[in-house]
Tab-separated table of C-alpha atoms in Angstrom:
chain	number	residue	atom	x	y	z
A	1	MET	CA	-61.404	-63.548	1.807
A	2	ASN	CA	-58.723	-66.276	1.068
A	3	THR	CA	-57.621	-65.690	-2.138
A	4	GLN	CA	-54.803	-68.486	-1.960
A	5	ARG	CA	-55.179	-70.663	-4.970
A	6	PRO	CA	-55.525	-74.379	-4.573
A	7	LEU	CA	-52.629	-76.770	-4.619
A	8	VAL	CA	-53.056	-79.060	-7.743
A	9	CYS	CA	-50.635	-82.021	-8.704
A	10	ALA	CA	-51.581	-83.414	-12.266
A	11	THR	CA	-50.302	-86.601	-13.490
A	12	ALA	CA	-50.848	-88.336	-16.701
A	13	GLY	CA	-54.360	-88.825	-17.618
A	14	SER	CA	-55.959	-87.069	-14.648
A	15	CYS	CA	-55.976	-84.004	-12.451
A	16	HIS	CA	-56.588	-83.807	-8.626
A	17	SER	CA	-57.216	-80.796	-6.624
A	18	SER	CA	-57.189	-80.058	-2.969
A	19	SER	CA	-60.662	-78.344	-3.272
A	20	SER	CA	-61.938	-81.494	-5.405
A	21	LYS	CA	-63.579	-79.134	-8.199
A	22	GLY	CA	-63.370	-80.414	-11.812
A	23	GLN	CA	-61.245	-82.906	-13.519
A	24	ALA	CA	-58.734	-82.227	-16.512
A	25	SER	CA	-59.013	-83.808	-19.700
A	26	HIS	CA	-57.055	-87.108	-20.469
A	27	ASP	CA	-55.277	-85.527	-23.171
A	28	GLU	CA	-53.441	-83.266	-20.643
A	29	LYS	CA	-49.770	-83.530	-19.892
A	30	PRO	CA	-48.340	-83.854	-16.466
A	31	GLN	CA	-48.229	-80.360	-14.822
A	32	PHE	CA	-48.522	-78.330	-11.766
A	33	ILE	CA	-50.832	-75.603	-11.610
A	34	GLY	CA	-50.632	-72.688	-9.203
A	35	VAL	CA	-47.908	-74.009	-7.047
A	36	ARG	CA	-47.393	-71.736	-4.110
A	37	GLU	CA	-45.129	-73.707	-1.709
A	38	PRO	CA	-43.236	-76.592	-3.518
A	39	ARG	CA	-41.991	-77.933	-0.460
A	40	ASN	CA	-45.532	-79.076	0.586
A	41	ILE	CA	-46.055	-80.721	-2.805
A	42	ARG	CA	-46.729	-84.894	-2.514
A	43	MET	CA	-44.997	-86.245	-5.631
A	44	PHE	CA	-46.517	-89.290	-7.499
A	45	HIS	CA	-43.715	-90.850	-9.546
A	46	HIS	CA	-44.457	-91.620	-13.063
A	47	ARG	CA	-43.949	-95.086	-14.312
A	48	ASP	CA	-41.645	-93.951	-16.982
A	49	LEU	CA	-39.094	-92.762	-14.205
A	50	GLY	CA	-38.531	-96.289	-13.029
A	51	TYR	CA	-40.182	-96.003	-9.651
A	52	PRO	CA	-42.191	-99.124	-8.480
A	53	ARG	CA	-45.758	-98.895	-8.272
A	54	ARG	CA	-48.392	-100.763	-6.393
A	55	ILE	CA	-51.121	-102.112	-8.415
A	56	ASN	CA	-54.466	-102.353	-6.821
A	57	ASN	CA	-56.094	-105.517	-8.353
A	58	LYS	CA	-59.301	-104.602	-6.675
A	59	VAL	CA	-60.284	-101.948	-9.046
A	60	LEU	CA	-60.623	-104.693	-11.730
A	61	PRO	CA	-64.588	-106.072	-11.701
A	62	PRO	CA	-64.841	-109.860	-11.815
A	63	GLU	CA	-66.398	-109.547	-15.332
A	64	LEU	CA	-63.518	-107.951	-16.719
A	65	LEU	CA	-61.075	-110.370	-15.011
A	66	LEU	CA	-62.911	-113.427	-16.473
A	67	MET	CA	-62.742	-111.900	-19.741
A	68	ILE	CA	-59.092	-111.533	-19.387
A	69	PHE	CA	-58.340	-115.060	-18.227
A	70	GLU	CA	-60.781	-116.368	-21.177
A	71	HIS	CA	-58.245	-114.656	-23.585
A	72	VAL	CA	-55.234	-116.092	-21.793
A	73	TYR	CA	-56.752	-119.730	-21.608
A	74	ALA	CA	-57.729	-119.388	-25.480
A	75	ASP	CA	-53.902	-118.223	-26.032
A	76	SER	CA	-52.949	-121.541	-24.127
A	77	MET	CA	-54.946	-123.823	-26.412
A	78	LEU	CA	-54.596	-125.093	-29.990
A	79	ASN	CA	-57.169	-127.330	-31.840
A	80	GLY	CA	-58.948	-127.966	-28.561
A	81	GLU	CA	-55.574	-129.190	-26.686
A	82	TRP	CA	-53.301	-127.579	-24.055
A	83	ILE	CA	-50.223	-126.286	-26.132
A	84	PRO	CA	-47.058	-127.906	-24.952
A	85	CYS	CA	-45.031	-125.918	-22.436
A	86	SER	CA	-42.165	-126.411	-19.783
A	87	SER	CA	-43.527	-128.463	-17.050
A	88	GLN	CA	-40.639	-128.000	-14.430
A	89	SER	CA	-42.662	-125.347	-12.463
A	90	HIS	CA	-46.153	-124.390	-12.563
A	91	ALA	CA	-45.161	-120.950	-11.365
A	92	THR	CA	-45.102	-119.239	-14.967
A	93	GLN	CA	-47.955	-121.483	-16.348
A	94	PHE	CA	-51.622	-120.694	-16.604
A	95	PRO	CA	-53.911	-120.900	-14.454
A	96	PHE	CA	-51.276	-121.090	-11.585
A	97	ALA	CA	-49.314	-118.072	-12.503
A	98	PRO	CA	-52.301	-115.683	-12.378
A	99	ALA	CA	-54.013	-117.520	-9.239
A	100	ALA	CA	-50.928	-116.500	-7.245
A	101	VAL	CA	-51.342	-112.911	-7.790
A	102	CYS	CA	-54.040	-112.318	-5.128
A	103	LYS	CA	-57.118	-113.932	-3.799
A	104	THR	CA	-59.432	-112.008	-5.860
A	105	TRP	CA	-57.827	-113.383	-9.074
A	106	ARG	CA	-57.855	-116.896	-7.771
A	107	ASP	CA	-61.567	-116.740	-6.702
A	108	VAL	CA	-62.362	-115.796	-10.169
A	109	LEU	CA	-60.268	-118.324	-11.813
A	110	GLU	CA	-61.512	-121.394	-9.648
A	111	LEU	CA	-65.295	-120.246	-10.990
A	112	VAL	CA	-64.292	-121.833	-14.505
A	113	PRO	CA	-63.439	-125.918	-14.294
A	114	LYS	CA	-61.790	-125.857	-17.808
A	115	PHE	CA	-59.298	-123.547	-16.476
A	116	TRP	CA	-58.151	-126.382	-14.508
A	117	THR	CA	-57.827	-129.154	-17.170
A	118	ARG	CA	-53.693	-128.965	-17.146
A	119	ILE	CA	-52.660	-129.705	-13.885
A	120	ILE	CA	-48.971	-129.590	-13.131
A	121	ILE	CA	-47.532	-131.256	-9.990
A	122	ASN	CA	-44.170	-130.353	-8.622
A	123	LEU	CA	-43.227	-133.261	-6.024
A	124	ASP	CA	-40.286	-130.488	-4.557
A	125	THR	CA	-43.176	-127.567	-4.045
A	126	THR	CA	-46.630	-129.169	-4.479
A	127	LYS	CA	-48.611	-130.115	-1.535
A	128	LEU	CA	-50.789	-132.998	-1.528
A	129	SER	CA	-53.624	-130.904	-0.273
A	130	ASP	CA	-53.042	-128.790	-3.594
A	131	VAL	CA	-53.462	-132.073	-5.909
A	132	ASP	CA	-56.781	-132.903	-4.344
A	133	GLU	CA	-57.805	-129.286	-4.871
A	134	TYR	CA	-56.829	-128.824	-8.589
A	135	LEU	CA	-58.570	-132.284	-9.228
A	136	HIS	CA	-61.525	-131.077	-7.670
A	137	LEU	CA	-61.559	-127.623	-9.487
A	138	SER	CA	-61.725	-129.520	-12.756
A	139	GLN	CA	-64.717	-131.019	-11.573
A	140	LYS	CA	-66.056	-133.692	-14.243
A	141	LEU	CA	-64.136	-132.543	-17.184
A	142	ALA	CA	-61.299	-134.216	-19.071
A	143	PHE	CA	-57.887	-133.438	-17.714
A	144	GLU	CA	-54.188	-133.831	-18.479
A	145	ILE	CA	-51.823	-134.036	-15.438
A	146	THR	CA	-47.769	-133.916	-15.543
A	147	ILE	CA	-45.867	-134.861	-12.296
A	148	THR	CA	-42.371	-133.617	-12.313
A	149	ARG	CA	-39.491	-132.486	-10.035
A	150	ASP	CA	-37.721	-129.072	-9.641
A	151	GLN	CA	-34.701	-129.391	-11.942
A	152	GLN	CA	-32.724	-127.138	-9.789
A	153	ILE	CA	-33.275	-129.192	-6.623
A	154	VAL	CA	-32.527	-132.377	-8.472
A	155	ALA	CA	-29.071	-130.965	-9.766
A	156	HIS	CA	-27.861	-130.330	-6.128
A	157	SER	CA	-29.221	-133.674	-4.562
A	158	ARG	CA	-28.892	-136.332	-7.371
A	159	THR	CA	-27.799	-138.763	-4.717
A	160	ASN	CA	-30.460	-137.786	-2.115
A	161	SER	CA	-33.990	-138.534	-3.607
A	162	ASP	CA	-34.977	-141.318	-1.365
A	163	ASP	CA	-38.349	-139.703	-0.773
A	164	GLU	CA	-39.091	-139.200	-4.522
A	165	GLY	CA	-40.781	-142.631	-4.946
A	166	PRO	CA	-43.226	-142.343	-1.900
A	167	ARG	CA	-44.168	-138.742	-2.811
A	168	ALA	CA	-44.912	-140.098	-6.311
A	169	ALA	CA	-47.114	-142.954	-5.325
A	170	ALA	CA	-49.344	-140.698	-2.943
A	171	VAL	CA	-49.913	-138.336	-5.976
A	172	MET	CA	-50.547	-141.516	-8.085
A	173	ALA	CA	-53.001	-142.438	-5.535
A	174	ARG	CA	-54.955	-139.508	-5.894
A	175	ILE	CA	-54.893	-139.366	-9.529
A	176	ALA	CA	-56.095	-143.102	-9.815
A	177	LEU	CA	-59.479	-142.086	-8.420
A	178	HIS	CA	-59.924	-139.760	-11.382
A	179	ILE	CA	-58.264	-141.793	-13.982
A	180	HIS	CA	-61.460	-142.478	-15.938
A	181	ARG	CA	-61.547	-138.738	-16.851
A	182	CYS	CA	-57.816	-138.246	-17.539
A	183	ARG	CA	-56.597	-137.815	-21.012
A	184	SER	CA	-52.671	-137.433	-20.323
A	185	LEU	CA	-50.611	-139.009	-17.755
A	186	CYS	CA	-46.973	-137.764	-17.616
A	187	PHE	CA	-44.543	-138.651	-15.094
A	188	GLN	CA	-41.100	-137.107	-15.499
A	189	LEU	CA	-38.699	-138.055	-12.453
A	190	LEU	CA	-35.367	-138.794	-11.738
A	191	ARG	CA	-35.302	-142.361	-10.830
A	192	SER	CA	-36.938	-145.478	-12.569
A	193	SER	CA	-37.722	-146.969	-9.252
A	194	SER	CA	-40.070	-143.938	-8.532
A	195	LEU	CA	-42.184	-144.296	-11.614
A	196	PRO	CA	-45.766	-146.144	-11.364
A	197	ALA	CA	-45.405	-149.891	-11.680
A	198	LEU	CA	-47.243	-150.746	-15.140
A	199	ARG	CA	-47.918	-154.055	-13.840
A	200	HIS	CA	-49.773	-152.776	-10.950
A	201	LEU	CA	-52.053	-150.082	-12.921
A	202	ASN	CA	-55.256	-152.150	-13.032
A	203	LEU	CA	-57.323	-149.126	-13.946
A	204	ARG	CA	-59.641	-148.156	-16.608
A	205	ALA	CA	-58.698	-144.960	-18.665
A	206	PRO	CA	-61.234	-144.731	-21.593
A	207	LEU	CA	-59.903	-141.217	-22.397
A	208	LEU	CA	-56.272	-141.736	-22.151
A	209	GLN	CA	-54.383	-140.589	-25.258
A	210	ARG	CA	-50.872	-140.159	-23.831
A	211	LEU	CA	-49.122	-141.866	-20.935
A	212	LYS	CA	-45.469	-141.016	-20.240
A	213	LEU	CA	-43.500	-143.056	-17.606
A	214	GLN	CA	-39.904	-141.435	-18.152
A	215	CYS	CA	-37.138	-140.927	-15.863
A	216	GLY	CA	-33.532	-139.567	-15.901
A	217	ILE	CA	-31.654	-142.447	-14.566
A	218	ASP	CA	-32.311	-146.275	-14.337
A	219	ASP	CA	-31.755	-147.226	-10.743
A	220	GLY	CA	-33.935	-150.525	-10.452
A	221	GLU	CA	-37.464	-151.887	-10.123
A	222	HIS	CA	-40.547	-150.217	-8.056
A	223	PRO	CA	-40.602	-151.506	-4.614
A	224	LEU	CA	-43.824	-153.376	-5.539
A	225	VAL	CA	-42.507	-155.043	-8.556
A	226	GLY	CA	-42.046	-158.784	-7.804
A	227	SER	CA	-41.081	-161.696	-9.984
A	228	GLU	CA	-44.389	-162.644	-11.149
A	229	VAL	CA	-47.075	-161.147	-13.361
A	230	PRO	CA	-50.372	-160.533	-11.638
A	231	GLU	CA	-52.820	-163.033	-12.329
A	232	ARG	CA	-55.320	-160.377	-13.012
A	233	TRP	CA	-54.469	-157.449	-14.857
A	234	ASN	CA	-56.231	-155.017	-17.006
A	235	PHE	CA	-55.102	-151.626	-17.769
A	236	TYR	CA	-57.700	-150.421	-20.049
A	237	ALA	CA	-56.699	-147.559	-22.523
A	238	PRO	CA	-58.316	-148.004	-25.857
A	239	ALA	CA	-57.818	-144.465	-27.148
A	240	LEU	CA	-53.984	-144.163	-26.437
A	241	ARG	CA	-52.224	-142.714	-29.036
A	242	ARG	CA	-48.791	-141.750	-27.960
A	243	LEU	CA	-46.770	-144.110	-25.399
A	244	PHE	CA	-43.464	-143.251	-23.656
A	245	LEU	CA	-42.254	-145.734	-21.306
A	246	ASN	CA	-39.138	-146.541	-19.318
A	247	GLY	CA	-37.338	-149.782	-20.360
A	248	ARG	CA	-38.450	-151.663	-17.303
A	249	ASN	CA	-42.144	-150.675	-17.717
A	250	PHE	CA	-41.969	-151.499	-21.427
A	251	ARG	CA	-40.512	-154.833	-20.411
A	252	ASP	CA	-43.549	-155.506	-18.371
A	253	ALA	CA	-45.958	-154.350	-21.021
A	254	CYS	CA	-44.531	-157.171	-23.288
A	255	ALA	CA	-44.818	-159.687	-20.857
A	256	LEU	CA	-48.280	-158.708	-20.032
A	257	HIS	CA	-49.115	-158.452	-24.179
A	258	TRP	CA	-50.512	-154.954	-23.836
A	259	ALA	CA	-48.807	-152.565	-26.061
A	260	GLU	CA	-49.758	-154.867	-28.977
A	261	ARG	CA	-53.413	-154.515	-28.027
A	262	LEU	CA	-53.651	-150.641	-28.545
A	263	PRO	CA	-55.436	-150.079	-31.716
A	264	SER	CA	-54.777	-146.130	-31.497
A	265	LEU	CA	-51.289	-146.222	-31.027
A	266	GLU	CA	-49.198	-143.798	-33.209
A	267	GLU	CA	-46.041	-143.083	-31.385
A	268	LEU	CA	-43.822	-145.499	-29.232
A	269	SER	CA	-41.080	-144.463	-27.266
A	270	VAL	CA	-38.616	-146.554	-24.971
A	271	SER	CA	-35.860	-144.828	-22.745
A	272	ARG	CA	-33.418	-145.584	-19.859
A	273	TYR	CA	-32.610	-149.143	-19.600
A	274	SER	CA	-29.352	-150.039	-18.046
A	275	GLY	CA	-29.289	-154.047	-18.650
A	276	GLY	CA	-27.794	-156.560	-17.004
A	277	LYS	CA	-29.879	-159.825	-16.352
A	278	HIS	CA	-32.441	-158.291	-13.885
A	279	PRO	CA	-34.203	-161.109	-11.873
A	280	THR	CA	-37.555	-159.602	-12.721
A	281	GLY	CA	-37.107	-160.239	-16.330
A	282	GLU	CA	-34.920	-159.068	-19.276
A	283	LEU	CA	-35.335	-156.485	-22.279
A	284	HIS	CA	-34.454	-157.621	-25.807
A	285	LEU	CA	-34.474	-155.688	-29.086
A	286	HIS	CA	-36.565	-158.687	-30.180
A	287	ASP	CA	-39.336	-157.447	-27.825
A	288	VAL	CA	-39.456	-154.111	-29.298
A	289	LEU	CA	-39.627	-155.046	-33.102
A	290	LEU	CA	-42.082	-157.578	-32.289
A	291	VAL	CA	-44.484	-155.387	-30.598
A	292	VAL	CA	-43.903	-152.861	-33.765
A	293	ASP	CA	-44.329	-155.772	-35.915
A	294	ARG	CA	-47.658	-156.887	-34.501
A	295	LEU	CA	-48.948	-153.300	-34.373
A	296	HIS	CA	-48.400	-152.614	-37.834
A	297	ARG	CA	-49.930	-156.019	-38.795
A	298	ARG	CA	-53.157	-155.493	-36.969
A	299	PHE	CA	-53.777	-151.995	-36.970
A	300	GLY	CA	-51.354	-149.942	-39.048
A	301	ASN	CA	-51.656	-146.556	-37.164
A	302	LEU	CA	-47.999	-146.684	-35.613
A	303	GLN	CA	-45.997	-143.882	-37.185
A	304	MET	CA	-42.964	-143.307	-35.129
A	305	LEU	CA	-40.455	-145.588	-32.875
A	306	ALA	CA	-38.096	-144.050	-30.648
A	307	LEU	CA	-35.422	-145.704	-28.608
A	308	GLN	CA	-33.216	-143.795	-26.139
A	309	ASP	CA	-30.184	-144.632	-23.610
A	310	ILE	CA	-31.012	-148.411	-23.559
A	311	SER	CA	-28.900	-151.322	-23.316
A	312	PHE	CA	-30.745	-154.409	-24.448
A	313	ASP	CA	-30.163	-157.777	-22.710
A	314	GLY	CA	-29.997	-159.429	-25.939
A	315	ILE	CA	-30.555	-158.798	-29.776
A	316	LEU	CA	-32.537	-162.152	-30.788
A	317	THR	CA	-33.657	-160.989	-34.131
A	318	ARG	CA	-35.604	-163.253	-36.120
A	319	GLN	CA	-34.472	-164.927	-39.424
A	320	GLY	CA	-37.716	-163.734	-41.301
A	321	GLY	CA	-37.715	-160.064	-40.625
A	322	TYR	CA	-40.089	-157.716	-39.019
A	323	ASP	CA	-42.907	-155.664	-40.595
A	324	ILE	CA	-41.899	-152.337	-39.308
A	325	GLN	CA	-42.953	-149.992	-42.098
A	326	ILE	CA	-43.324	-146.821	-39.831
A	327	GLU	CA	-42.855	-143.282	-41.100
A	328	SER	CA	-39.554	-142.421	-38.750
A	329	VAL	CA	-37.357	-144.062	-36.226
A	330	SER	CA	-35.342	-142.021	-33.710
A	331	LEU	CA	-32.274	-143.831	-32.190
A	332	GLN	CA	-30.396	-141.763	-29.473
A	333	SER	CA	-27.410	-143.018	-27.315
A	334	ILE	CA	-28.076	-146.637	-28.623
A	335	ASN	CA	-25.337	-149.262	-29.313
A	336	LEU	CA	-24.494	-149.458	-32.872
A	337	SER	CA	-24.944	-153.024	-33.184
A	338	THR	CA	-28.431	-152.514	-31.964
A	339	ALA	CA	-28.970	-150.039	-34.598
A	340	ARG	CA	-27.394	-152.304	-37.327
A	341	ALA	CA	-29.647	-155.270	-36.385
A	342	ILE	CA	-32.852	-152.869	-36.465
A	343	PHE	CA	-32.388	-152.004	-40.128
A	344	MET	CA	-30.732	-155.495	-41.212
A	345	SER	CA	-34.048	-157.092	-39.397
A	346	LYS	CA	-36.794	-155.006	-41.128
A	347	SER	CA	-38.845	-155.984	-44.056
A	348	GLY	CA	-40.598	-153.717	-46.502
A	349	PRO	CA	-39.762	-149.982	-47.069
A	350	ALA	CA	-37.493	-148.257	-44.907
A	351	PRO	CA	-38.794	-145.412	-42.623
A	352	ARG	CA	-38.792	-142.174	-44.415
A	353	LEU	CA	-37.204	-140.377	-41.519
A	354	VAL	CA	-34.235	-141.679	-39.726
A	355	HIS	CA	-32.661	-139.732	-36.817
A	356	ILE	CA	-29.648	-141.336	-35.176
A	357	LYS	CA	-27.656	-139.570	-32.498
A	358	HIS	CA	-24.667	-140.762	-30.635
A	359	GLU	CA	-21.174	-139.911	-29.642
A	360	TYR	CA	-17.983	-141.161	-31.177
A	361	ALA	CA	-19.216	-144.008	-33.100
A	362	PRO	CA	-18.713	-145.251	-36.765
A	363	ILE	CA	-21.800	-145.546	-38.704
A	364	TRP	CA	-20.473	-146.924	-41.951
A	365	HIS	CA	-21.782	-150.380	-41.446
A	366	ILE	CA	-25.395	-149.449	-40.830
A	367	ARG	CA	-27.576	-149.700	-43.845
A	368	LEU	CA	-29.232	-146.591	-44.288
A	369	THR	CA	-30.392	-146.847	-47.920
A	370	GLN	CA	-33.625	-146.034	-49.037
A	371	ALA	CA	-34.601	-143.392	-45.959
A	372	ASP	CA	-35.747	-140.421	-47.635
A	373	THR	CA	-34.265	-137.958	-44.866
A	374	LEU	CA	-31.302	-138.865	-42.808
A	375	VAL	CA	-30.509	-136.884	-39.778
A	376	LEU	CA	-27.008	-137.629	-38.080
A	377	GLU	CA	-26.078	-135.974	-34.978
A	378	GLY	CA	-22.903	-136.048	-33.065
A	379	PRO	CA	-19.502	-136.379	-33.678
A	380	PHE	CA	-19.757	-139.380	-35.753
A	381	THR	CA	-16.591	-141.091	-37.185
A	382	SER	CA	-16.380	-142.691	-40.847
A	383	MET	CA	-19.258	-140.047	-42.101
A	384	SER	CA	-18.348	-140.117	-45.584
A	385	GLU	CA	-18.637	-144.031	-45.957
A	386	ALA	CA	-22.243	-143.945	-44.332
A	387	ILE	CA	-23.178	-141.194	-46.792
A	388	SER	CA	-21.946	-142.822	-49.844
A	389	ILE	CA	-24.566	-146.047	-49.154
A	390	TRP	CA	-27.195	-143.477	-48.535
A	391	ASP	CA	-29.625	-142.437	-51.208
A	392	GLY	CA	-32.276	-140.336	-50.051
A	393	SER	CA	-33.348	-136.733	-50.915
A	394	CYS	CA	-32.644	-134.752	-47.438
A	395	LEU	CA	-29.513	-134.762	-45.398
A	396	SER	CA	-29.187	-132.975	-42.164
A	397	ILE	CA	-25.898	-133.216	-40.020
A	398	ARG	CA	-26.060	-131.669	-36.404
A	399	ASN	CA	-22.944	-130.971	-34.176
A	400	CYS	CA	-20.479	-133.249	-36.062
A	401	PRO	CA	-17.179	-131.692	-36.147
A	402	SER	CA	-16.067	-134.355	-38.314
A	403	PHE	CA	-18.233	-133.395	-41.145
A	404	ASN	CA	-16.765	-130.775	-43.574
A	405	ASP	CA	-16.322	-130.103	-47.249
A	406	ARG	CA	-14.306	-133.044	-47.997
A	407	THR	CA	-16.940	-135.394	-46.438
A	408	ILE	CA	-18.942	-135.526	-49.610
A	409	PRO	CA	-17.094	-135.753	-52.739
A	410	GLY	CA	-17.841	-133.564	-55.465
A	411	PRO	CA	-18.651	-134.535	-59.351
A	412	ASP	CA	-16.285	-135.885	-61.239
């Protein structure tokens, strides 16, 4: 009779025997029982010891995976909309991150169309076939899509992005087939010439609420842009609430009298325009103020105006003043003469919030009175003169070395 006791290796939460008899309680601590020859023991490294462990994803049934993904999806939503996230790469975003774990996870994710209603396209890593697949997976649901670049690649090849435009155009051609159910369309590219040309977007987008055509540098026109406005043009987007355009596309919006026909528009942002008397047209401060004036008079919904990194071809403000009664104005890297013209040409109350960000510029000659909240960001000069004519209730100074205890005089 063999009296040799079986060799038992027990780890946290379970007990395994070479004779396959019985199972220990889940409360037992890791221990070795009846060890006769330690050199024959096959060790299982505990995760607390820092050793890598292979996870077998197949042990999770599809029903449990689906429940987990539903919770992750819910955490990514707020009031029925996707929570804003970093769009530089979809590698860490839902559903792309879990879909990359294994085929089983991806198969489960592909069963639910709503999981694929936020699409992030990285021109440096995403294949065109992937774009088609993502759009197909969302089926007939409304979706939002962001087309961007890999910032690490851009940082090392700022002068070698000749293929950015063709790649962006190929993606836009695929989106156009589904634009009727697009709720948010955002292009965040390096060059202005790579952005879709607004004057060639003859599309109907009844669900579109956010449109962003933004770039890092203004290098010229889209190759399709000529000197003439198309005879037939109808970019239909009545639900548009947030509009972010680079300077050249905003200039076209003005020429086409489109921006001022948006009844739901709440936020308008214009950025990246180098100026310089372009053959395809010019952009004047008058164009911006006129659009804001007409939007306010017709619909009264516009709440925010943002101008960033713009060198206007001219000011051309009118004597009567513009009705730009909006809640907030943000000016970043804008010529101070332009900022002064904006506040001098307005009619009615000042915006409740004024944010000015600039580098090494005096602001004492800008009329900032009546603005309830004033935010100044950057190493401004003549700070005390500017504050002395401001009579609001909330002042915020950011990144300004010239601001100190002596800037604001104390009571007499």
